[in-house]
Amino acid sequence: MNMRTSTAPTVLFLSHGGGPMPLLGDKDHQEMVGNLKMIAETLLKPSAILVISAHWEEDIPTITSGNTPSLIYDYYGFPEESYRIQYPAPGAPQLAHALYQQLNKDGISAKLDEQRGFDHGLFIPLKIMYPDADIPCIQLSLKNNLNPLEHIKLGESITKLANDDLLIIGSGFSFHNMKAFYSANTHDTKTKNEAFEAWLIDTCSNKSLSEKERTGRLTNWENAPHARFCHPREEHLLPLHVCYGATKQACSQYFELTILNKKASVYLW
């Protein structure tokens, strides 16, 4: 049953798991798969989806603008079937051009890319959420300077798009230490993981924080407990900054998950 009726764009930050593993029946992704299916069932079906993926960085924000984007299998060492995954969602050139114009209007230099396809930050979660692949999609890159405040401002510009049925997805991972994923889960790593998650949940959901305070926390995220252990490089966290910029308020819901034996979180506005 569709429960969400707000006319404002829906914004979702999700932790997208390890490569194609969520689609391969991996037991350490079952909770994540169930969570994404549940979220999709509660949302009104969007007319279009904009994905900010952790797996695409450019000098300036870049937008896919092709009609029929191909898939980019940007993962390595997985079973052959994972390179045959299909997700033939159409592009949305009109939306891409509108976003390009809005960013430039707000003084953010941007560019369109008609050739680039969809990476797994898009097609893995969307194949779970919307398996019919019938919703037009575009992707927006991160800026490779990885500046947190610039990514919040990117979200502030995105939210001005005149499209109430748009679903904005930040596709990243609230914990992304690759070495830790494939090492034994010790008391030390568990403590560090949980401390950062507690900080992130409080930052995103605590309604007693002012938006100035929330922006300050996210801008200075490196000061969070064990921030650089949980994110040796921040590209999987920054889609969250874009999502927050698009809303500038506490999330309406958050979900705590275990993925690959690590605590992770998902945020819905």
Coordinates of C-alpha atoms in Angstrom, one line a residue, residues 63 100 110:
I63 CA 24.8 14.4 -15.7
Y100 CA 22.0 21.2 -16.0
A110 CA 28.1 21.4 -14.8

